[in-house]
Amino acid sequence: MKDLPVSSDPHLLVGIETSDDAGIYKLSDDVALVQTLDFFTPIVDDPYHFGRIAAANALSDVYAMGGRPMTAMNIVCFPVTDMSKEILKEILRGGLEKIHEAGAVLVGGHSVDDQELKYGLSVTGIVHPEKFLTNQGAKAGDQLILTKPIGTGIIATAVKGKLASQKALEAMIEVCSTLNKKASEVMLKHEAHACTDVTGFGLGGHLLEMARGSHVEIAIHAEKIPIMPEAKEYALMGLIPAGSYATKHFCEHMVEIKPEVETVFTDLVFDPQTSGGLVISIGPDKAGACLKELKGEGSRSAAIIGEIVGPHPKGKLQITYERSLP
Amino acid sequence: MPEIVDASGLSCPQPVLMTLNRIKALNKGEIEVLVDTETSKENVSRAAQSQGWEVAEVTESATGYRILIKKG
């Protein structure tokens, strides 16, 4: 898009230029629209769970900006002649369940006959035009909280190779279908400074976007990052999606990986996530209380994974590992 | 002569699965794995190491990579 002449508008508070999760358009002094859409191919075989995960993933962009989803529309690409309509019904049932859980309403949608099944949502939410969060507000000294464990891309690759255990699959479904609704409400209450959700660029890629957007240096500690059950074992076996290597390569010159960090951790840090958690930058005086409340509100794996080291003109990410004492 | 696993043209996790199967069948020796993407090269190397095999040599050609793995 960078070479195309996108028009500007004083009401457009967040547009395409900042790599943020959703666009924000001011309607009045009290209300701004939050708009986003996302859809993708199945990451699990079960259509109902795929629907729930795809919907939770699309709704997440609104939560990452501190907004409240109001309406949703289905986006469906479906092989009409090759697949039973029952499958589509199950996908839509799963999606609808999450739309309702979000307190939003389904207002329509569009479907296309396509050989490759895809599903997702276009979501519109609202937010106060002065109270939304982006990836740009992180301040030196802030702590970074991650609300969900990482490892979806690796587990999905293991699922594809029929090597994933039932336990790993169930844990992934549970994590990916959890809405970021409560986590978003808690971070707003504790006056977080910046937020983004962890999706296709992996934890490392999205943190780097935050570092660049906020002009800071971020340090994360590999040993503190919550990881889904068995994701580390599968990564060690080489069940790593191509996206992980591509993102790592793309970010390389802005990331410093300390020599003590094992390769498996960098593989996990750049693993592309589906419906990942929020990563929240919050003042050190508020981080403890925020983390405690997050854990009590369903984000059981939430953890402080790092901090904002200080200002940095271009933005930088540092990955460290500290061995625990015997 | 090493055994050959030709995983060219296949996307992950297929090359990893083929490598792991051959490792299981042989237990020790030499295997040459042919792949055509950087991702497969990295993943096959990790798969071999996870089973205690050594990545002895990686050669790049116009069509991809040849990974020689061995266990004594």
PDB file of N, CA and C in Angstrom, chain B residues 1-6 18-19 21-34 44 48 52-57 66-72:
ATOM      1  N   MET B   1      27.143 -45.463   0.954  1.00  0.00           N
ATOM      2  CA  MET B   1      26.234 -44.464   0.372  1.00  0.00           C
ATOM      3  C   MET B   1      25.087 -44.168   1.342  1.00  0.00           C
ATOM      4  N   PRO B   2      24.818 -42.863   1.563  1.00  0.00           N
ATOM      5  CA  PRO B   2      23.701 -42.551   2.458  1.00  0.00           C
ATOM      6  C   PRO B   2      22.349 -42.880   1.806  1.00  0.00           C
ATOM      7  N   GLU B   3      21.391 -43.177   2.656  1.00  0.00           N
ATOM      8  CA  GLU B   3      20.001 -43.336   2.183  1.00  0.00           C
ATOM      9  C   GLU B   3      19.497 -41.964   1.733  1.00  0.00           C
ATOM     10  N   ILE B   4      18.631 -41.932   0.757  1.00  0.00           N
ATOM     11  CA  ILE B   4      18.142 -40.626   0.287  1.00  0.00           C
ATOM     12  C   ILE B   4      16.660 -40.457   0.607  1.00  0.00           C
ATOM     13  N   VAL B   5      16.342 -39.311   1.211  1.00  0.00           N
ATOM     14  CA  VAL B   5      14.944 -38.940   1.428  1.00  0.00           C
ATOM     15  C   VAL B   5      14.694 -37.730   0.528  1.00  0.00           C
ATOM     16  N   ASP B   6      13.885 -37.906  -0.493  1.00  0.00           N
ATOM     17  CA  ASP B   6      13.632 -36.783  -1.405  1.00  0.00           C
ATOM     18  C   ASP B   6      12.309 -36.106  -1.036  1.00  0.00           C
ATOM     19  N   MET B  18       8.898 -37.270   6.943  1.00  0.00           N
ATOM     20  CA  MET B  18       9.653 -38.263   6.171  1.00  0.00           C
ATOM     21  C   MET B  18      11.012 -38.517   6.799  1.00  0.00           C
ATOM     22  N   THR B  19      11.662 -37.443   7.265  1.00  0.00           N
ATOM     23  CA  THR B  19      12.979 -37.590   7.905  1.00  0.00           C
ATOM     24  C   THR B  19      12.860 -38.388   9.203  1.00  0.00           C
ATOM     25  N   ASN B  21      10.595 -40.539  10.059  1.00  0.00           N
ATOM     26  CA  ASN B  21      10.280 -41.944   9.764  1.00  0.00           C
ATOM     27  C   ASN B  21      11.526 -42.721   9.381  1.00  0.00           C
ATOM     28  N   ARG B  22      12.382 -42.111   8.539  1.00  0.00           N
ATOM     29  CA  ARG B  22      13.587 -42.804   8.099  1.00  0.00           C
ATOM     30  C   ARG B  22      14.570 -42.974   9.259  1.00  0.00           C
ATOM     31  N   ILE B  23      14.643 -41.944  10.115  1.00  0.00           N
ATOM     32  CA  ILE B  23      15.515 -42.022  11.296  1.00  0.00           C
ATOM     33  C   ILE B  23      15.086 -43.193  12.178  1.00  0.00           C
ATOM     34  N   LYS B  24      13.774 -43.309  12.367  1.00  0.00           N
ATOM     35  CA  LYS B  24      13.232 -44.381  13.204  1.00  0.00           C
ATOM     36  C   LYS B  24      13.568 -45.752  12.601  1.00  0.00           C
ATOM     37  N   ALA B  25      13.443 -45.851  11.278  1.00  0.00           N
ATOM     38  CA  ALA B  25      13.669 -47.129  10.615  1.00  0.00           C
ATOM     39  C   ALA B  25      15.145 -47.536  10.646  1.00  0.00           C
ATOM     40  N   LEU B  26      16.046 -46.553  10.515  1.00  0.00           N
ATOM     41  CA  LEU B  26      17.481 -46.872  10.415  1.00  0.00           C
ATOM     42  C   LEU B  26      18.190 -46.981  11.749  1.00  0.00           C
ATOM     43  N   ASN B  27      17.752 -46.156  12.695  1.00  0.00           N
ATOM     44  CA  ASN B  27      18.388 -46.115  14.017  1.00  0.00           C
ATOM     45  C   ASN B  27      19.766 -45.453  14.004  1.00  0.00           C
ATOM     46  N   LYS B  28      20.636 -45.831  13.054  1.00  0.00           N
ATOM     47  CA  LYS B  28      21.897 -45.108  12.875  1.00  0.00           C
ATOM     48  C   LYS B  28      22.363 -45.206  11.415  1.00  0.00           C
ATOM     49  N   GLY B  29      23.379 -44.399  11.084  1.00  0.00           N
ATOM     50  CA  GLY B  29      23.870 -44.403   9.704  1.00  0.00           C
ATOM     51  C   GLY B  29      23.868 -43.004   9.113  1.00  0.00           C
ATOM     52  N   GLU B  30      23.704 -42.935   7.800  1.00  0.00           N
ATOM     53  CA  GLU B  30      23.729 -41.641   7.113  1.00  0.00           C
ATOM     54  C   GLU B  30      22.487 -41.482   6.249  1.00  0.00           C
ATOM     55  N   ILE B  31      21.887 -40.295   6.304  1.00  0.00           N
ATOM     56  CA  ILE B  31      20.722 -40.008   5.459  1.00  0.00           C
ATOM     57  C   ILE B  31      20.957 -38.666   4.764  1.00  0.00           C
ATOM     58  N   GLU B  32      20.623 -38.651   3.471  1.00  0.00           N
ATOM     59  CA  GLU B  32      20.713 -37.396   2.729  1.00  0.00           C
ATOM     60  C   GLU B  32      19.285 -36.950   2.448  1.00  0.00           C
ATOM     61  N   VAL B  33      18.922 -35.753   2.956  1.00  0.00           N
ATOM     62  CA  VAL B  33      17.560 -35.266   2.764  1.00  0.00           C
ATOM     63  C   VAL B  33      17.584 -34.120   1.748  1.00  0.00           C
ATOM     64  N   LEU B  34      16.731 -34.227   0.731  1.00  0.00           N
ATOM     65  CA  LEU B  34      16.650 -33.169  -0.285  1.00  0.00           C
ATOM     66  C   LEU B  34      15.382 -32.353  -0.059  1.00  0.00           C
ATOM     67  N   VAL B  44      14.158 -29.692   9.017  1.00  0.00           N
ATOM     68  CA  VAL B  44      14.751 -31.037   8.924  1.00  0.00           C
ATOM     69  C   VAL B  44      15.998 -31.106   9.821  1.00  0.00           C
ATOM     70  N   ALA B  48      16.370 -33.749  12.950  1.00  0.00           N
ATOM     71  CA  ALA B  48      17.487 -34.687  13.084  1.00  0.00           C
ATOM     72  C   ALA B  48      18.156 -34.536  14.449  1.00  0.00           C
ATOM     73  N   GLY B  52      18.958 -36.932  18.176  1.00  0.00           N
ATOM     74  CA  GLY B  52      20.352 -37.279  18.479  1.00  0.00           C
ATOM     75  C   GLY B  52      21.221 -37.489  17.244  1.00  0.00           C
ATOM     76  N   TRP B  53      20.742 -37.066  16.069  1.00  0.00           N
ATOM     77  CA  TRP B  53      21.539 -37.158  14.848  1.00  0.00           C
ATOM     78  C   TRP B  53      22.290 -35.848  14.634  1.00  0.00           C
ATOM     79  N   GLU B  54      23.425 -35.963  13.943  1.00  0.00           N
ATOM     80  CA  GLU B  54      24.249 -34.788  13.691  1.00  0.00           C
ATOM     81  C   GLU B  54      24.003 -34.289  12.263  1.00  0.00           C
ATOM     82  N   VAL B  55      23.906 -32.966  12.115  1.00  0.00           N
ATOM     83  CA  VAL B  55      23.807 -32.403  10.761  1.00  0.00           C
ATOM     84  C   VAL B  55      25.239 -32.239  10.264  1.00  0.00           C
ATOM     85  N   ALA B  56      25.683 -33.163   9.400  1.00  0.00           N
ATOM     86  CA  ALA B  56      27.087 -33.194   9.003  1.00  0.00           C
ATOM     87  C   ALA B  56      27.409 -32.175   7.919  1.00  0.00           C
ATOM     88  N   GLU B  57      26.456 -31.946   7.021  1.00  0.00           N
ATOM     89  CA  GLU B  57      26.750 -31.061   5.889  1.00  0.00           C
ATOM     90  C   GLU B  57      25.453 -30.545   5.257  1.00  0.00           C
ATOM     91  N   ARG B  66      20.651 -29.854   0.154  1.00  0.00           N
ATOM     92  CA  ARG B  66      20.934 -31.250   0.430  1.00  0.00           C
ATOM     93  C   ARG B  66      21.492 -31.279   1.849  1.00  0.00           C
ATOM     94  N   ILE B  67      20.794 -31.997   2.729  1.00  0.00           N
ATOM     95  CA  ILE B  67      21.204 -32.038   4.129  1.00  0.00           C
ATOM     96  C   ILE B  67      21.681 -33.444   4.453  1.00  0.00           C
ATOM     97  N   LEU B  68      22.936 -33.532   4.840  1.00  0.00           N
ATOM     98  CA  LEU B  68      23.476 -34.846   5.205  1.00  0.00           C
ATOM     99  C   LEU B  68      23.443 -34.965   6.727  1.00  0.00           C
ATOM    100  N   ILE B  69      22.709 -35.979   7.211  1.00  0.00           N
ATOM    101  CA  ILE B  69      22.642 -36.176   8.666  1.00  0.00           C
ATOM    102  C   ILE B  69      23.210 -37.547   8.987  1.00  0.00           C
ATOM    103  N   LYS B  70      23.840 -37.660  10.170  1.00  0.00           N
ATOM    104  CA  LYS B  70      24.375 -38.986  10.518  1.00  0.00           C
ATOM    105  C   LYS B  70      24.399 -39.249  12.017  1.00  0.00           C
ATOM    106  N   LYS B  71      24.392 -40.528  12.311  1.00  0.00           N
ATOM    107  CA  LYS B  71      24.530 -40.960  13.699  1.00  0.00           C
ATOM    108  C   LYS B  71      25.413 -42.197  13.699  1.00  0.00           C
ATOM    109  N   GLY B  72      26.468 -42.186  14.544  1.00  0.00           N
ATOM    110  CA  GLY B  72      27.461 -43.255  14.524  1.00  0.00           C
ATOM    111  C   GLY B  72      27.022 -44.536  15.211  1.00  0.00           C
TER     112      GLY B  72
END
